[in-house]
XYZ file of C-alpha atoms in Angstrom:
560
model
C 9.432 146.593 -117.985
C 6.397 145.345 -116.521
C 3.680 148.340 -117.035
C 3.715 148.929 -112.879
C 7.428 149.785 -113.084
C 7.416 151.834 -116.072
C 4.132 154.034 -115.006
C 6.465 154.912 -112.236
C 9.187 156.465 -115.254
C 9.014 160.528 -114.619
C 7.520 162.306 -117.418
C 10.902 164.392 -118.220
C 11.763 160.671 -118.532
C 8.479 159.411 -121.435
C 9.240 162.376 -123.202
C 13.476 161.927 -123.441
C 12.173 158.068 -124.514
C 10.175 159.485 -127.451
C 12.557 161.669 -128.313
C 15.101 158.908 -128.699
C 13.275 156.823 -129.886
C 12.669 158.991 -132.874
C 16.021 160.118 -134.034
C 17.297 157.026 -132.746
C 15.201 154.549 -135.406
C 16.034 154.158 -139.142
C 13.489 153.151 -141.066
C 9.857 151.359 -139.900
C 9.014 151.326 -136.146
C 5.877 150.870 -133.763
C 5.831 151.889 -130.152
C 3.025 152.550 -128.145
C 1.732 155.286 -125.487
C -0.842 154.258 -123.048
C -3.150 157.256 -122.140
C -7.010 157.649 -121.103
C -6.552 160.988 -121.039
C -6.832 163.000 -124.248
C -5.249 166.480 -122.249
C -2.032 164.446 -121.262
C -1.970 163.160 -124.970
C -2.206 166.358 -126.531
C 0.225 168.045 -123.790
C 2.838 164.903 -124.370
C 2.555 165.826 -128.485
C 3.476 169.222 -128.349
C 6.255 168.760 -126.243
C 7.709 165.537 -127.662
C 6.849 167.930 -131.484
C 8.986 170.757 -129.875
C 11.953 168.567 -128.559
C 12.365 167.417 -131.724
C 12.270 170.199 -134.064
C 14.753 171.499 -131.829
C 16.745 167.743 -133.021
C 15.891 168.762 -137.225
C 13.443 165.770 -136.950
C 10.252 166.934 -137.795
C 7.260 164.186 -136.693
C 3.907 165.124 -138.370
C 0.325 164.256 -135.918
C -2.197 161.959 -138.066
C -5.796 161.343 -136.501
C -7.235 158.028 -137.615
C -10.551 159.594 -136.912
C -10.613 162.243 -139.679
C -9.201 159.902 -142.628
C -10.733 161.852 -145.880
C -12.679 159.727 -147.327
C -13.268 157.601 -143.984
C -12.480 154.178 -145.524
C -8.711 154.874 -146.944
C -7.040 151.897 -145.712
C -4.472 152.922 -142.465
C -1.465 152.489 -144.959
C -2.458 154.737 -147.919
C -3.451 157.470 -145.329
C -0.006 157.303 -143.681
C 1.760 157.416 -147.202
C -0.305 160.439 -148.603
C 0.901 161.955 -145.556
C 4.990 161.613 -145.305
C 4.284 162.629 -149.502
C 2.764 165.634 -148.877
C 5.486 166.608 -146.120
C 8.352 164.395 -147.360
C 10.798 166.046 -144.847
C 8.853 163.913 -142.506
C 10.936 162.327 -139.562
C 8.088 160.335 -138.222
C 4.963 160.211 -137.366
C 2.222 160.814 -134.169
C -1.242 158.509 -134.917
C -4.184 159.583 -132.449
C -7.775 159.488 -133.421
C -7.899 155.484 -132.443
C -10.881 155.035 -130.613
C -12.959 157.678 -132.097
C -11.724 155.206 -135.638
C -12.573 152.130 -133.993
C -16.585 153.146 -133.266
C -17.063 153.825 -137.223
C -15.084 151.612 -137.882
C -14.855 148.659 -135.440
C -12.880 146.659 -137.481
C -9.842 148.736 -137.181
C -7.611 147.187 -135.324
C -7.559 144.341 -137.562
C -7.075 146.601 -140.446
C -4.071 148.345 -138.710
C -3.369 144.175 -138.220
C -3.421 143.238 -141.666
C -0.986 146.727 -142.814
C 1.482 146.157 -140.523
C 4.205 145.576 -143.366
C 2.630 148.538 -145.241
C 2.894 150.719 -142.676
C 6.771 149.699 -141.904
C 7.233 150.205 -145.095
C 5.689 154.079 -144.702
C 9.602 154.499 -143.858
C 9.185 156.161 -140.543
C 8.944 154.950 -136.658
C 5.431 155.633 -135.863
C 4.135 156.169 -132.111
C 0.611 154.629 -131.702
C -1.854 156.833 -128.881
C -3.890 154.147 -127.281
C -6.378 154.561 -124.240
C -6.514 151.541 -121.040
C -9.524 150.746 -122.817
C -7.789 149.527 -125.824
C -4.548 148.231 -125.017
C -6.100 144.699 -123.729
C -7.842 144.591 -127.381
C -4.218 145.170 -129.218
C -3.319 141.384 -127.878
C -6.720 139.802 -129.667
C -7.451 141.723 -133.314
C -3.640 143.911 -133.921
C -1.506 141.408 -132.033
C 1.002 140.842 -135.079
C 1.114 144.410 -135.235
C 1.921 144.764 -131.328
C 4.407 142.520 -131.700
C 6.742 144.487 -133.303
C 6.951 147.080 -131.076
C 9.785 148.506 -130.040
C 11.235 149.454 -126.573
C 8.337 149.500 -123.561
C 4.974 151.334 -124.111
C 4.856 154.437 -122.142
C 2.461 154.507 -119.583
C 0.427 157.759 -118.865
C -1.360 156.900 -115.173
C -1.738 160.807 -114.225
C -4.163 163.249 -115.300
C -2.229 166.733 -116.739
C -2.399 169.022 -114.024
C -0.427 166.395 -112.327
C 1.342 165.743 -115.197
C 5.976 166.505 -115.198
C 4.521 168.672 -111.368
C 8.530 169.290 -110.335
C 8.522 170.894 -113.499
C 12.235 168.084 -114.828
C 10.235 167.192 -118.291
C 10.259 171.800 -119.148
C 13.424 171.687 -117.557
C 15.104 169.204 -120.367
C 12.457 170.566 -122.886
C 14.340 174.214 -122.274
C 17.979 172.875 -122.267
C 17.352 171.003 -125.437
C 15.541 174.048 -127.055
C 18.388 176.268 -126.392
C 21.454 173.670 -127.115
C 19.497 173.673 -130.855
C 19.270 177.009 -131.306
C 22.018 178.528 -131.707
C 20.683 182.431 -130.839
C 20.125 180.832 -127.693
C 23.386 179.241 -126.688
C 24.458 181.994 -124.636
C 22.072 181.463 -122.348
C 23.012 177.548 -122.032
C 26.120 178.133 -119.032
C 23.507 181.453 -117.708
C 20.637 178.227 -117.596
C 22.266 175.478 -115.829
C 24.006 178.030 -113.047
C 19.857 179.299 -112.494
C 18.801 176.166 -111.939
C 21.475 174.694 -110.186
C 21.211 177.806 -107.345
C 17.743 177.287 -107.471
C 17.398 173.659 -106.532
C 20.261 174.212 -103.976
C 19.081 177.663 -101.994
C 15.303 176.598 -102.450
C 16.680 174.137 -99.513
C 18.159 177.410 -97.268
C 16.231 180.213 -98.252
C 13.720 182.229 -97.360
C 10.588 182.614 -100.184
C 11.082 186.168 -100.597
C 14.611 185.955 -101.120
C 14.109 183.180 -103.656
C 12.345 185.668 -105.397
C 14.338 187.758 -105.471
C 17.618 187.293 -105.857
C 17.646 183.875 -107.587
C 13.056 183.123 -109.851
C 13.274 186.558 -110.882
C 16.635 185.865 -113.115
C 15.748 182.042 -113.709
C 11.646 183.957 -115.469
C 14.015 186.454 -117.636
C 16.439 183.697 -119.220
C 12.976 181.528 -119.425
C 10.985 184.578 -121.801
C 13.561 184.021 -124.200
C 13.419 180.527 -125.226
C 10.575 178.982 -126.779
C 7.579 177.011 -124.924
C 7.897 178.165 -121.636
C 5.203 179.132 -120.834
C 3.936 176.410 -118.269
C 7.235 176.886 -116.621
C 7.184 180.610 -116.819
C 3.533 180.420 -115.589
C 4.002 177.819 -112.642
C 7.473 180.100 -110.988
C 5.157 182.788 -111.106
C 2.348 181.964 -109.504
C 4.549 180.465 -106.761
C 6.849 183.425 -106.658
C 5.845 186.325 -108.450
C 3.905 188.416 -105.548
C 6.918 188.077 -103.125
C 9.201 190.061 -106.160
C 9.847 193.447 -104.789
C 8.888 196.681 -107.188
C 10.969 199.220 -105.280
C 13.530 198.527 -108.457
C 12.620 200.120 -111.953
C 14.581 197.354 -113.154
C 12.556 194.939 -111.451
C 9.423 196.155 -112.374
C 10.886 196.565 -116.191
C 11.382 192.511 -115.998
C 8.143 191.413 -114.368
C 6.316 193.600 -117.051
C 7.761 191.373 -119.803
C 6.676 188.881 -118.084
C 3.979 189.479 -117.898
C 3.056 190.795 -121.268
C 4.979 186.990 -122.195
C 2.106 185.382 -120.607
C -0.613 187.505 -121.972
C -2.238 189.080 -119.187
C -1.516 193.145 -120.701
C -3.167 194.485 -117.946
C -0.592 194.355 -115.624
C 2.023 193.965 -117.669
C 0.624 197.956 -118.501
C 0.806 198.571 -115.035
C 4.266 197.258 -115.119
C 5.820 199.092 -117.487
C 4.204 202.529 -116.104
C 5.194 201.609 -112.726
C 8.974 201.436 -114.890
C 8.744 204.377 -116.081
C 7.845 206.692 -113.292
C 10.798 204.819 -111.512
C 13.671 205.790 -114.427
C 12.038 209.349 -115.478
C 13.128 210.375 -111.236
C 16.310 208.261 -112.278
C 17.230 210.207 -115.156
C 16.694 213.567 -113.231
C 19.188 212.760 -111.435
C 21.800 211.158 -113.541
C 20.693 211.005 -117.400
C 23.925 209.027 -119.023
C 23.099 206.282 -116.972
C 19.588 205.533 -117.248
C 18.627 207.049 -120.553
C 18.917 204.663 -122.796
C 16.707 202.305 -119.963
C 13.853 204.817 -120.010
C 13.707 205.326 -124.068
C 13.404 200.755 -123.419
C 10.095 201.329 -121.657
C 9.302 204.014 -124.105
C 9.276 201.778 -126.687
C 7.873 198.836 -125.268
C 4.671 199.800 -123.601
C 3.802 201.837 -127.217
C 4.686 198.468 -128.261
C 1.848 197.549 -125.675
C -0.885 200.118 -126.949
C -0.170 199.607 -130.481
C -1.450 196.057 -129.618
C -4.333 196.831 -128.240
C -5.113 200.468 -130.635
C -4.065 202.350 -128.474
C -2.691 204.628 -131.062
C -1.811 207.818 -130.009
C -0.747 206.397 -127.112
C 1.901 204.841 -128.658
C 2.978 207.126 -131.381
C 3.682 209.591 -128.242
C 5.752 206.887 -126.487
C 7.605 205.559 -129.835
C 8.901 209.417 -130.427
C 9.649 210.293 -127.134
C 11.860 206.309 -127.604
C 12.996 207.813 -130.982
C 14.785 211.107 -129.678
C 16.534 209.656 -126.894
C 18.070 207.300 -128.549
C 18.649 209.318 -131.805
C 20.767 211.434 -128.904
C 22.659 208.580 -127.242
C 23.663 207.467 -130.663
C 25.394 210.763 -131.480
C 27.830 210.373 -129.403
C 27.777 206.445 -128.960
C 26.516 204.507 -132.665
C 27.641 201.271 -132.697
C 25.824 200.529 -128.811
C 22.450 202.588 -129.145
C 22.094 203.242 -133.579
C 20.517 199.458 -133.310
C 18.006 200.933 -131.441
C 17.315 203.519 -133.380
C 16.390 201.550 -136.220
C 14.152 199.619 -133.803
C 12.283 202.098 -133.013
C 12.079 203.557 -136.182
C 11.104 200.173 -137.886
C 7.929 199.934 -134.528
C 6.458 204.133 -135.078
C 6.530 203.132 -139.577
C 4.233 199.671 -138.673
C 2.296 202.148 -136.284
C 1.718 204.713 -139.121
C 1.213 202.676 -141.520
C -1.469 201.352 -139.930
C -2.739 204.756 -139.162
C -2.376 205.429 -143.732
C 0.460 208.010 -142.679
C 2.506 205.739 -146.281
C 5.025 209.002 -146.483
C 5.980 208.989 -142.948
C 6.326 204.855 -142.560
C 8.075 204.678 -146.049
C 10.727 207.046 -144.442
C 11.299 205.234 -141.414
C 11.100 202.232 -143.120
C 13.342 203.190 -145.318
C 15.745 204.882 -142.742
C 15.309 201.190 -140.403
C 16.338 199.589 -143.510
C 19.290 201.829 -144.343
C 21.154 201.319 -140.523
C 20.304 197.591 -140.305
C 21.708 196.613 -143.796
C 24.984 198.511 -142.691
C 24.731 196.712 -139.177
C 24.234 193.310 -141.407
C 27.063 194.366 -143.746
C 30.417 193.393 -140.843
C 27.768 191.582 -137.869
C 25.023 189.651 -140.257
C 24.486 186.573 -138.232
C 23.083 189.634 -135.884
C 21.571 191.965 -137.252
C 20.458 190.122 -141.398
C 16.838 188.957 -139.368
C 16.555 192.698 -139.131
C 16.728 193.531 -142.408
C 14.296 191.048 -143.558
C 11.568 191.947 -140.937
C 12.074 195.617 -142.066
C 12.367 194.329 -145.623
C 8.747 192.078 -144.717
C 7.477 195.242 -143.331
C 8.154 197.545 -146.471
C 7.084 195.198 -148.750
C 3.260 195.186 -146.852
C 3.461 199.191 -147.397
C 4.311 198.413 -150.625
C 1.647 196.530 -151.192
C -1.261 199.021 -150.643
C 0.475 202.088 -151.861
C -0.315 199.727 -155.122
C 3.348 199.359 -155.902
C 3.348 195.141 -156.783
C 6.577 195.140 -158.459
C 8.411 195.936 -155.569
C 6.587 194.710 -152.261
C 6.840 190.867 -154.003
C 10.647 191.699 -154.474
C 10.639 192.431 -150.767
C 8.590 189.436 -149.941
C 10.886 187.388 -151.487
C 14.347 188.800 -150.395
C 12.782 188.608 -147.055
C 11.703 185.054 -147.457
C 14.928 184.137 -148.285
C 16.569 185.226 -145.252
C 13.994 183.623 -143.362
C 14.933 180.604 -144.962
C 18.295 180.597 -144.424
C 18.016 182.033 -140.896
C 15.215 179.141 -140.094
C 17.768 176.105 -141.334
C 19.852 176.657 -139.200
C 17.373 178.186 -135.951
C 14.112 176.345 -136.676
C 12.397 177.124 -133.539
C 13.075 181.248 -133.819
C 12.748 181.818 -137.715
C 9.752 179.111 -138.762
C 7.680 181.610 -137.455
C 8.682 184.408 -139.993
C 9.692 182.626 -142.455
C 5.266 181.274 -142.216
C 4.768 185.010 -141.978
C 6.061 186.154 -144.885
C 4.279 182.903 -146.853
C 0.916 183.934 -145.664
C 1.869 187.981 -147.432
C 3.085 186.619 -150.060
C 0.862 184.804 -150.956
C -1.901 187.508 -150.517
C -0.315 189.714 -152.892
C -0.212 186.834 -156.218
C -3.546 186.232 -155.374
C -4.231 190.390 -155.384
C -2.383 190.135 -158.717
C -4.147 186.655 -159.967
C -1.698 184.410 -159.231
C -3.871 182.352 -158.000
C -1.877 178.946 -158.408
C 1.350 180.458 -156.462
C -1.161 181.798 -153.625
C -2.613 178.291 -152.896
C 0.791 176.795 -153.035
C 1.969 180.128 -150.288
C -0.919 179.949 -148.379
C -0.791 175.600 -147.846
C 2.847 176.057 -146.838
C 3.030 179.012 -144.565
C -0.694 176.617 -142.703
C 1.541 173.728 -142.888
C 4.364 176.047 -140.632
C 1.593 177.637 -138.330
C -0.074 174.035 -137.573
C 2.898 172.467 -136.522
C 3.398 175.466 -134.644
C 0.353 175.454 -132.777
C 1.093 171.803 -131.822
C 3.930 173.023 -129.035
C 2.036 176.570 -128.276
C -1.457 176.895 -129.150
C -1.730 179.880 -127.059
C 0.683 182.126 -129.900
C 0.137 180.785 -133.633
C -3.664 179.474 -133.580
C -4.822 183.392 -134.260
C -2.179 182.502 -137.534
C -3.730 179.188 -137.776
C -6.847 181.141 -137.930
C -5.778 184.375 -139.952
C -4.170 181.953 -143.000
C -7.386 179.858 -143.437
C -9.799 183.453 -143.457
C -7.231 184.125 -146.729
C -7.948 180.845 -148.022
C -11.404 180.731 -147.622
C -11.576 183.873 -149.752
C -9.178 182.881 -152.170
C -11.408 179.372 -153.232
C -13.940 181.719 -153.328
C -12.794 184.122 -155.928
C -9.650 182.836 -157.530
C -10.112 179.117 -157.274
C -13.827 178.766 -156.501
C -15.083 175.176 -154.501
C -18.076 176.121 -152.317
C -16.358 172.711 -150.251
C -12.903 173.943 -149.409
C -14.060 177.863 -149.086
C -16.579 176.868 -146.493
C -14.559 174.275 -144.642
C -11.565 176.697 -144.720
C -13.857 179.622 -143.052
C -16.173 177.404 -140.401
C -12.381 176.654 -138.800
C -10.942 179.497 -139.096
C -14.258 180.677 -137.897
C -14.097 178.496 -134.532
C -10.769 179.799 -134.109
C -11.628 183.446 -133.616
C -15.213 183.581 -132.483
C -13.642 182.786 -128.640
C -10.717 185.182 -129.088
C -11.762 188.048 -131.062
C -13.268 190.028 -128.134
C -10.066 189.602 -125.994
C -7.853 190.434 -128.612
C -8.592 193.219 -130.785
C -5.989 191.890 -133.884
C -8.113 189.005 -134.171
C -11.246 190.965 -135.548
C -10.041 191.734 -139.027
C -9.368 188.195 -140.200
C -12.921 186.873 -138.385
C -14.657 189.447 -140.269
C -13.458 188.570 -143.791
C -14.095 184.496 -143.139
C -17.537 185.526 -141.867
C -18.391 187.418 -145.143
C -16.915 184.433 -146.562
C -19.900 182.731 -145.197
C -21.782 185.249 -146.935
C -20.650 185.589 -150.230
C -21.690 181.704 -150.612
C -25.285 183.100 -149.757
C -25.827 181.853 -145.753
C -26.699 183.242 -142.929
C -23.280 183.664 -140.905
C -24.810 184.030 -138.115
C -26.813 180.941 -137.951
C -23.499 179.743 -139.519
C -21.689 180.557 -136.216
C -24.449 179.936 -134.174
C -23.458 175.915 -135.472
C -20.072 175.608 -134.942
C -18.749 173.125 -132.022
C -16.568 175.863 -130.233
C -13.940 175.119 -126.777
C -12.688 177.937 -125.360
C -9.027 178.454 -125.438
C -7.022 180.721 -123.711
C -5.953 183.563 -124.628
C -2.749 183.372 -126.377
C 0.268 184.947 -124.891
C 3.472 186.561 -127.328
C 5.675 183.346 -126.240
C 8.729 185.140 -126.358
C 10.163 188.448 -124.335
C 13.156 190.442 -125.834
C 14.364 194.320 -125.387
C 12.757 195.103 -128.507
C 9.555 194.194 -130.242
C 8.845 194.187 -133.726
């Protein structure tokens, strides 16, 4: 295939081709992707990693320009990466042009190292620019001639890539097929997309928005990594959705929350709440459950914005309604009771009302363990969530043994769940590892803490590759914890300041918009000060790019 022919390949086809390269290639192999737009490269890598994670084919990204030490031979760099992540099934190599500026002989080194690179034992995808492409035939011809398959060419920019949404659809279907918990969505997703394509030709945009698009959005927000698709549909159809019905207001609130637009999410929750209260007066049996769900989710939103009084009031009203409903229909409504108990207990813990929080967690845990006994697949994740939250509380009360046992039990459950559904449960594994490591650090188990933090950080970095908006704050949280570990537990000034520097670079643009990130920011800042440096001067010298405000990335009936 010639370059001109290959450049016509759609974004979705390139994505599928690259995924097939990693999943079907055995042993060492080389392939090349060509673009001069780094944003295209980043976006393609993120989407490719998401698809491959669902196929249980984890790939790692290696930046040639960040080798440490800088003069390390290319094959040794990849060998060390593979040794650090033995589960790696492939490597994506970036930063070649930056590395060539520091080491002009880089292409020659790669060419001489081709056999050693192949011996790493996994397929490798090299990103190069159109400027570097002709240099391959001069300085790395042997390496280039050993490539498998045609090059992937990207001549469009990041904004125009996948203009028809076909790649995002491909990712959605691959993600659903790979995750057991999402498979019930598969048939509905296919049906709605088919209806969307057929009816778009004949129906008005207003009718499309209310008959098809909203239902499609409700499916997409349940699939990790679909924020770009959701935003695209909202840009085109969002203003056309009729909000006369409370259910539509609620759905729009969850969509805005998924996209990180807190103000609009709260506005639509309040609008739904007002309409549900009117309907409850007319027919309480039909509408009380919807009213309680809206109260619960609005309270989650308020709590995340540190509006604790409003959140607690909402949780308590939702809990009273759900207890009344469970009295006559326990099988259907007890899970709702446990969810609000858990949410209220988290809020009480954050307000230092430990006795009330522990009582709530234990009641929620008792309900969930009984539910999991008869339906483990559905309720074990909730058991793990409550175990983790209870462990946080026990730690704050200095009950270290109980807390550590709770974290370990929760971690075991999450790891088992992540084995079959990594995209859903790897974030929970990372969160629990971070919490457990922080506890071990407090107990002076510094080596265990370092191991846990590193494992959590690797997972968060991997997750942030495909969803930076959601997981970069978690990367920064773990880094701030590690900065403190390398200051007080395992003293290493260079490592400590490097962790603090990266954490501050991530958090500085976010701390005003995301109040929950401020604690991590202050922790990293304190690390800098403890090393005798001026934190304000240190921050002023950071090279910071402005990331987007993180979105939630998921949306469900209950947020825990």
